[in-house]
CSV table of C-alpha atoms in Angstrom, one decimal:
chain,number,residue,atom,x,y,z
A,16,UNK,CA,50.1,-83.7,-50.4
A,17,UNK,CA,50.9,-80.5,-53.6
A,18,UNK,CA,52.4,-78.3,-50.9
A,19,UNK,CA,55.1,-80.5,-50.6
A,20,UNK,CA,56.2,-81.1,-53.4
A,21,UNK,CA,59.1,-78.5,-54.4
A,22,UNK,CA,60.5,-79.0,-50.7
A,23,UNK,CA,60.6,-83.1,-51.2
A,24,UNK,CA,64.9,-82.5,-51.3
A,25,UNK,CA,64.7,-81.1,-48.2
A,26,UNK,CA,62.7,-83.6,-46.0
A,27,UNK,CA,63.7,-81.5,-42.4
A,28,UNK,CA,60.1,-79.9,-42.6
A,29,UNK,CA,58.2,-82.7,-44.9
A,30,UNK,CA,56.7,-83.9,-42.5
A,31,UNK,CA,56.1,-80.5,-40.9
A,32,UNK,CA,54.1,-79.3,-43.8
A,33,UNK,CA,51.8,-82.2,-44.3
A,34,UNK,CA,51.0,-82.2,-41.1
A,35,UNK,CA,49.4,-77.8,-41.6
A,36,UNK,CA,48.0,-79.2,-45.1
A,37,UNK,CA,46.3,-81.9,-42.4
A,38,UNK,CA,45.5,-79.0,-40.0
A,39,UNK,CA,43.7,-76.3,-43.2
A,40,UNK,CA,41.4,-79.7,-44.3
A,41,UNK,CA,40.9,-80.6,-40.6
A,42,UNK,CA,39.7,-76.5,-40.3
A,43,UNK,CA,38.1,-75.4,-43.9
A,44,UNK,CA,34.2,-76.2,-42.7
A,45,UNK,CA,30.9,-74.3,-45.2
A,46,UNK,CA,28.1,-76.3,-44.9
A,47,UNK,CA,28.2,-75.8,-48.8
A,48,UNK,CA,29.4,-78.7,-50.2
A,49,UNK,CA,30.4,-77.8,-54.4
A,50,UNK,CA,32.3,-75.3,-52.3
A,51,UNK,CA,33.6,-76.8,-49.5
A,52,UNK,CA,34.9,-79.6,-52.3
A,53,UNK,CA,36.3,-76.7,-55.0
A,54,UNK,CA,38.1,-75.3,-50.6
A,55,UNK,CA,39.3,-78.2,-49.8
A,56,UNK,CA,40.9,-78.3,-54.1
A,57,UNK,CA,42.4,-75.2,-53.6
A,58,UNK,CA,44.4,-75.6,-49.9
A,59,UNK,CA,46.0,-79.2,-52.3
A,60,UNK,CA,46.0,-78.0,-55.8
A,61,UNK,CA,49.4,-76.4,-56.8
A,62,UNK,CA,50.4,-73.3,-53.2
A,63,UNK,CA,53.7,-73.5,-53.2
A,64,UNK,CA,53.7,-73.2,-49.4
A,65,UNK,CA,55.4,-70.9,-48.9
A,66,UNK,CA,54.3,-68.3,-46.3
A,67,UNK,CA,53.9,-71.7,-43.2
A,68,UNK,CA,57.6,-73.3,-44.9
A,69,UNK,CA,59.4,-70.3,-43.8
A,70,UNK,CA,58.2,-70.3,-40.4
A,71,UNK,CA,58.6,-74.3,-39.7
A,72,UNK,CA,62.2,-72.9,-40.8
A,73,UNK,CA,62.6,-69.5,-39.1
A,74,UNK,CA,61.9,-72.5,-36.0
A,75,UNK,CA,63.8,-74.6,-36.5
A,76,UNK,CA,66.6,-72.3,-37.0
A,77,UNK,CA,66.8,-71.0,-33.9
A,78,UNK,CA,64.7,-74.0,-31.9
A,79,UNK,CA,61.7,-76.7,-32.3
A,80,UNK,CA,58.7,-76.9,-34.3
A,81,UNK,CA,55.0,-78.0,-32.6
A,82,UNK,CA,52.0,-78.7,-32.4
A,83,UNK,CA,52.1,-74.8,-31.9
A,84,UNK,CA,54.0,-73.9,-34.5
A,85,UNK,CA,52.2,-76.2,-36.5
A,86,UNK,CA,49.0,-73.7,-36.4
A,87,UNK,CA,51.0,-71.1,-36.7
A,88,UNK,CA,52.0,-72.4,-39.9
A,89,UNK,CA,48.7,-73.3,-40.7
A,90,UNK,CA,47.0,-70.0,-39.9
A,91,UNK,CA,49.5,-68.2,-42.8
A,92,UNK,CA,48.4,-70.3,-44.8
A,93,UNK,CA,44.5,-70.2,-43.9
A,94,UNK,CA,44.4,-66.1,-44.3
A,95,UNK,CA,47.1,-66.2,-47.4
A,96,UNK,CA,44.2,-68.1,-49.9
A,97,UNK,CA,41.7,-65.6,-47.7
A,98,UNK,CA,42.9,-62.8,-49.2
A,99,UNK,CA,43.9,-64.6,-52.5
A,100,UNK,CA,40.2,-65.0,-52.5
A,101,UNK,CA,39.6,-61.3,-52.3
A,102,UNK,CA,42.1,-60.9,-55.2
A,103,UNK,CA,40.3,-62.2,-57.4
A,104,UNK,CA,37.3,-61.3,-56.6
A,105,UNK,CA,39.1,-57.0,-57.1
A,106,UNK,CA,41.1,-58.8,-60.5
A,107,UNK,CA,38.1,-60.7,-61.3
A,108,UNK,CA,40.0,-63.6,-62.4
A,109,UNK,CA,38.9,-66.8,-63.1
A,110,UNK,CA,41.7,-69.3,-62.5
A,111,UNK,CA,43.4,-69.4,-59.3
A,112,UNK,CA,46.6,-72.2,-59.2
A,113,UNK,CA,45.5,-74.4,-61.5
A,114,UNK,CA,42.0,-73.8,-61.4
A,115,UNK,CA,38.5,-72.1,-61.6
A,116,UNK,CA,38.4,-68.9,-58.8
A,117,UNK,CA,36.4,-69.1,-56.3
A,118,UNK,CA,34.3,-65.5,-57.2
A,119,UNK,CA,35.0,-67.6,-61.0
A,120,UNK,CA,32.6,-71.0,-60.2
A,121,UNK,CA,29.9,-69.4,-57.2
A,122,UNK,CA,29.7,-65.7,-58.1
A,123,UNK,CA,31.9,-62.6,-56.4
A,124,UNK,CA,28.7,-62.3,-53.0
A,125,UNK,CA,29.7,-66.1,-52.2
A,126,UNK,CA,33.5,-65.2,-52.9
A,127,UNK,CA,33.4,-62.6,-50.6
A,128,UNK,CA,31.6,-64.4,-47.5
A,129,UNK,CA,34.1,-67.4,-48.3
A,130,UNK,CA,37.2,-64.9,-48.2
A,131,UNK,CA,36.0,-63.2,-44.3
A,132,UNK,CA,34.9,-66.7,-43.5
A,133,UNK,CA,38.3,-68.4,-44.1
A,134,UNK,CA,40.0,-65.3,-42.6
A,135,UNK,CA,37.9,-66.4,-38.8
A,136,UNK,CA,40.0,-69.9,-39.4
A,137,UNK,CA,42.9,-67.3,-39.1
A,138,UNK,CA,41.1,-66.6,-36.0
A,139,UNK,CA,40.4,-69.2,-34.6
A,140,UNK,CA,44.0,-70.6,-35.4
A,141,UNK,CA,46.0,-67.7,-34.2
A,142,UNK,CA,43.5,-68.0,-31.0
A,143,UNK,CA,44.3,-71.1,-30.3
A,144,UNK,CA,48.1,-71.1,-30.3
A,145,UNK,CA,49.1,-67.8,-29.3
A,146,UNK,CA,48.2,-66.2,-25.4
A,147,UNK,CA,50.7,-63.1,-25.8
A,148,UNK,CA,48.7,-59.9,-26.5
A,149,UNK,CA,52.1,-58.1,-28.5
A,150,UNK,CA,51.1,-61.9,-31.2
A,151,UNK,CA,48.0,-61.1,-30.8
A,152,UNK,CA,48.4,-57.0,-31.8
A,153,UNK,CA,51.5,-57.7,-34.6
A,154,UNK,CA,48.9,-60.8,-36.2
A,155,UNK,CA,46.4,-56.9,-36.5
A,156,UNK,CA,49.4,-55.2,-38.1
A,157,UNK,CA,49.9,-57.2,-39.7
A,158,UNK,CA,47.2,-57.1,-41.6
A,159,UNK,CA,46.0,-53.6,-41.8
A,160,UNK,CA,50.0,-53.3,-44.2
A,161,UNK,CA,48.1,-56.2,-45.9
A,162,UNK,CA,45.0,-53.9,-47.0
A,163,UNK,CA,47.2,-50.8,-46.8
A,164,UNK,CA,49.7,-52.3,-49.5
A,165,UNK,CA,46.3,-54.2,-51.3
A,166,UNK,CA,44.9,-50.5,-51.4
A,167,UNK,CA,48.0,-48.1,-52.2
A,168,UNK,CA,48.4,-50.1,-55.0
A,169,UNK,CA,44.1,-49.5,-55.9
A,170,UNK,CA,45.2,-45.9,-55.6
A,171,UNK,CA,47.8,-46.4,-58.1
A,172,UNK,CA,46.9,-48.4,-61.1
A,173,UNK,CA,46.1,-45.9,-64.5
A,174,UNK,CA,49.0,-43.8,-62.6
A,175,UNK,CA,51.9,-43.2,-65.0
A,176,UNK,CA,54.3,-41.4,-62.9
A,177,UNK,CA,54.1,-44.2,-60.2
A,178,UNK,CA,57.5,-43.5,-58.4
A,179,UNK,CA,59.5,-47.5,-57.6
A,180,UNK,CA,59.5,-45.8,-54.3
A,181,UNK,CA,55.9,-46.2,-53.7
A,182,UNK,CA,56.0,-49.9,-55.2
A,183,UNK,CA,58.2,-51.0,-52.8
A,184,UNK,CA,55.9,-49.5,-50.3
A,185,UNK,CA,52.7,-50.9,-51.7
A,186,UNK,CA,54.9,-54.4,-52.1
A,187,UNK,CA,56.5,-54.2,-47.4
A,188,UNK,CA,52.3,-54.7,-47.5
A,189,UNK,CA,50.8,-56.7,-50.1
A,190,UNK,CA,53.7,-59.5,-50.3
A,191,UNK,CA,56.2,-59.3,-47.6
A,192,UNK,CA,54.0,-58.0,-44.4
A,193,UNK,CA,53.9,-62.0,-44.4
A,194,UNK,CA,56.0,-62.6,-44.8
A,195,UNK,CA,58.1,-61.1,-42.8
A,196,UNK,CA,55.0,-62.0,-39.5
A,197,UNK,CA,56.1,-65.8,-40.8
A,198,UNK,CA,59.6,-66.2,-39.8
A,199,UNK,CA,59.0,-63.8,-36.8
A,200,UNK,CA,56.2,-65.9,-34.6
A,201,UNK,CA,58.4,-68.8,-35.8
A,202,UNK,CA,61.7,-67.8,-34.9
A,203,UNK,CA,60.1,-66.7,-31.5
A,204,UNK,CA,57.5,-68.9,-31.1
A,205,UNK,CA,60.5,-71.4,-31.2
A,206,UNK,CA,62.5,-70.1,-28.4
A,207,UNK,CA,64.9,-66.9,-30.4
A,208,UNK,CA,66.1,-64.4,-28.8
A,209,UNK,CA,64.8,-60.6,-30.0
A,210,UNK,CA,68.3,-60.4,-32.5
A,211,UNK,CA,67.9,-63.6,-34.2
A,212,UNK,CA,63.8,-63.7,-34.1
A,213,UNK,CA,64.9,-59.7,-36.3
A,214,UNK,CA,67.4,-61.7,-37.7
A,215,UNK,CA,65.2,-63.6,-39.3
A,216,UNK,CA,62.0,-61.5,-39.4
A,217,UNK,CA,63.7,-59.1,-41.7
A,218,UNK,CA,65.4,-62.4,-43.5
A,219,UNK,CA,61.9,-62.8,-44.6
A,220,UNK,CA,60.7,-59.3,-45.5
A,221,UNK,CA,63.0,-58.8,-48.8
A,222,UNK,CA,62.8,-62.5,-49.1
A,223,UNK,CA,58.8,-61.6,-49.7
A,224,UNK,CA,60.1,-57.9,-51.9
A,225,UNK,CA,62.7,-60.7,-54.3
A,226,UNK,CA,59.6,-62.8,-54.8
A,227,UNK,CA,56.8,-60.5,-55.7
A,228,UNK,CA,59.2,-58.7,-58.3
A,229,UNK,CA,60.1,-62.6,-60.0
A,230,UNK,CA,56.2,-62.2,-59.6
A,231,UNK,CA,56.2,-58.9,-61.7
A,232,UNK,CA,59.0,-60.1,-64.2
A,233,UNK,CA,56.4,-63.4,-64.7
A,234,UNK,CA,53.8,-61.5,-65.5
A,235,UNK,CA,55.6,-60.7,-69.0
A,236,UNK,CA,56.8,-63.8,-69.8
A,237,UNK,CA,55.9,-66.8,-67.6
A,238,UNK,CA,51.8,-66.7,-67.3
A,239,UNK,CA,51.8,-70.9,-68.5
A,240,UNK,CA,53.9,-72.0,-65.3
A,241,UNK,CA,52.1,-70.1,-63.2
A,242,UNK,CA,48.9,-70.8,-64.8
A,243,UNK,CA,48.1,-67.5,-64.8
A,244,UNK,CA,47.9,-65.5,-68.1
A,245,UNK,CA,50.3,-63.1,-68.3
A,246,UNK,CA,49.6,-58.8,-68.6
A,247,UNK,CA,46.6,-59.8,-65.8
A,248,UNK,CA,48.1,-56.6,-63.8
A,249,UNK,CA,48.3,-54.3,-67.3
A,250,UNK,CA,45.3,-54.9,-68.3
A,251,UNK,CA,43.6,-53.6,-64.3
A,252,UNK,CA,46.0,-50.7,-64.4
A,253,UNK,CA,49.1,-51.9,-62.0
A,254,UNK,CA,51.6,-50.6,-62.8
A,255,UNK,CA,54.4,-53.2,-61.6
A,256,UNK,CA,58.8,-52.5,-61.6
A,257,UNK,CA,58.6,-53.7,-65.3
A,258,UNK,CA,56.7,-50.7,-66.8
A,259,UNK,CA,57.3,-48.6,-63.5
A,260,UNK,CA,60.3,-49.2,-65.1
A,261,UNK,CA,60.4,-48.6,-69.0
A,262,UNK,CA,57.8,-45.4,-68.3
A,263,UNK,CA,61.4,-44.1,-66.7
A,264,UNK,CA,63.4,-43.9,-70.5
A,265,UNK,CA,62.5,-41.9,-72.7
A,266,UNK,CA,62.5,-43.7,-75.2
A,267,UNK,CA,61.0,-46.9,-73.9
A,268,UNK,CA,58.7,-44.2,-72.8
A,269,UNK,CA,57.8,-43.2,-76.6
A,270,UNK,CA,56.5,-45.6,-77.3
A,271,UNK,CA,54.3,-47.2,-74.8
A,272,UNK,CA,52.6,-44.2,-73.5
A,273,UNK,CA,49.3,-44.3,-76.9
A,274,UNK,CA,48.7,-47.7,-76.0
A,275,UNK,CA,48.5,-47.0,-72.0
A,276,UNK,CA,47.1,-43.5,-72.6
A,277,UNK,CA,44.1,-46.5,-73.5
A,278,UNK,CA,43.8,-47.9,-70.3
A,279,UNK,CA,39.8,-50.0,-69.6
A,280,UNK,CA,40.0,-50.1,-73.6
A,281,UNK,CA,43.3,-51.3,-74.0
A,282,UNK,CA,42.5,-54.7,-76.8
A,283,UNK,CA,45.3,-57.8,-76.1
A,284,UNK,CA,47.0,-57.0,-79.4
A,285,UNK,CA,47.9,-53.3,-77.3
A,286,UNK,CA,48.5,-54.9,-74.4
A,287,UNK,CA,50.7,-57.4,-76.9
A,288,UNK,CA,52.7,-54.9,-78.1
A,289,UNK,CA,53.9,-53.5,-74.5
A,290,UNK,CA,54.8,-56.8,-73.6
A,291,UNK,CA,57.0,-57.1,-76.4
A,292,UNK,CA,57.9,-53.0,-75.9
A,293,UNK,CA,59.4,-54.5,-71.9
A,294,UNK,CA,60.3,-57.7,-73.2
A,295,UNK,CA,63.4,-57.0,-75.4
A,296,UNK,CA,64.3,-53.7,-73.9
A,297,UNK,CA,66.6,-53.5,-71.2
A,298,UNK,CA,64.4,-53.3,-68.0
A,299,UNK,CA,64.4,-57.4,-68.0
A,300,UNK,CA,67.0,-57.9,-66.5
A,301,UNK,CA,67.2,-54.2,-64.4
A,302,UNK,CA,63.7,-55.3,-63.1
A,303,UNK,CA,66.2,-58.8,-61.9
A,304,UNK,CA,68.9,-56.9,-60.6
A,305,UNK,CA,67.2,-55.6,-58.1
A,306,UNK,CA,65.6,-58.1,-57.2
A,307,UNK,CA,69.4,-59.8,-56.5
A,308,UNK,CA,70.0,-56.8,-54.4
A,309,UNK,CA,66.9,-58.0,-52.1
A,310,UNK,CA,68.1,-61.2,-52.0
A,311,UNK,CA,71.3,-60.1,-51.1
A,312,UNK,CA,70.5,-58.2,-48.3
A,313,UNK,CA,68.5,-61.2,-47.1
A,314,UNK,CA,71.0,-63.6,-46.9
A,315,UNK,CA,73.1,-60.8,-45.2
A,316,UNK,CA,69.7,-60.7,-42.4
A,317,UNK,CA,71.5,-64.3,-41.6
A,318,UNK,CA,74.4,-63.9,-40.9
A,319,UNK,CA,74.9,-64.2,-36.7
A,320,UNK,CA,72.8,-67.8,-36.5
A,321,UNK,CA,74.3,-70.2,-36.0
A,322,UNK,CA,74.6,-72.4,-38.9
A,323,UNK,CA,72.4,-75.8,-38.5
A,324,UNK,CA,70.2,-77.1,-41.5
A,325,UNK,CA,67.8,-74.9,-41.8
A,326,UNK,CA,69.4,-72.1,-41.6
A,327,UNK,CA,71.7,-73.6,-44.2
A,328,UNK,CA,68.4,-74.2,-45.9
A,329,UNK,CA,67.1,-70.5,-45.8
A,330,UNK,CA,70.2,-68.7,-46.8
A,331,UNK,CA,69.3,-71.3,-50.3
A,332,UNK,CA,65.9,-70.1,-50.4
A,333,UNK,CA,66.3,-66.5,-52.1
A,334,UNK,CA,68.6,-67.3,-55.1
A,335,UNK,CA,65.7,-70.7,-56.0
A,336,UNK,CA,63.2,-67.4,-55.7
A,337,UNK,CA,65.5,-66.3,-58.9
A,338,UNK,CA,64.7,-68.7,-61.2
A,339,UNK,CA,62.1,-69.9,-59.9
A,340,UNK,CA,59.2,-70.2,-62.9
A,341,UNK,CA,56.0,-70.8,-61.3
């Protein structure tokens, strides 16, 4: 299974991740054979399975993994897949996880319906795993947070005055909310008490923010390793952290404004010029420093938990993500 390869060194959850993958493969069903094949390829082609991994590790940090946990892990990843398909439609992305995206292969109309179909698969798995009203509400709240984060980001497109606070707010929704839900559900349904569950939820939220900051850095200097083109956000007017920090520096802003003011008329040469300005400035290291702050906050959240193999692995995870190139 491709998805578990980053975790092969961690036998603690390897078997459970394979079970999550198998359940996803069994759950995703469409009447369109080629679309079915593309979805299964997407599920098994380069995905990090980070969110179900967080769920499984949170469960093991306070209790044990069981069939319910596997269902929740699969539901989280299928929800993530649905959001990725819809993101690709909005961004007109040709590639996803190293393969042709659903929208590029089948058209935007089929992709919209496919994303919606995966939402129904998510609900089916969730309904089969949860019988607590509060956690139906939490899942609904998380979906709203994700959408609000995406809408917030969309509302800020080409906004040269976007603030760092608004950026973090959008990231807390579009990326960190699902990280938080994964760890929270894993801990809660494994029998964790309220303090343990909130500690793991807060850990994952901070981790999610750091993860997105690193993703933003890789958009400028790591596209080849990520199976995505560099400058993808810049081309669509999404001004991520390095650019926002640069716009706050008068000397860099003076260089950037003539290029950014072209908005959708920016050429590849223009975008490469923006990339050079960013990469050759201090904002890359400043962005990395902010990611480190969130990593430290994440690890501090785990201090209330008794040491065990899962807790130790969770404490190692943030620093591994800081140096990732995927």
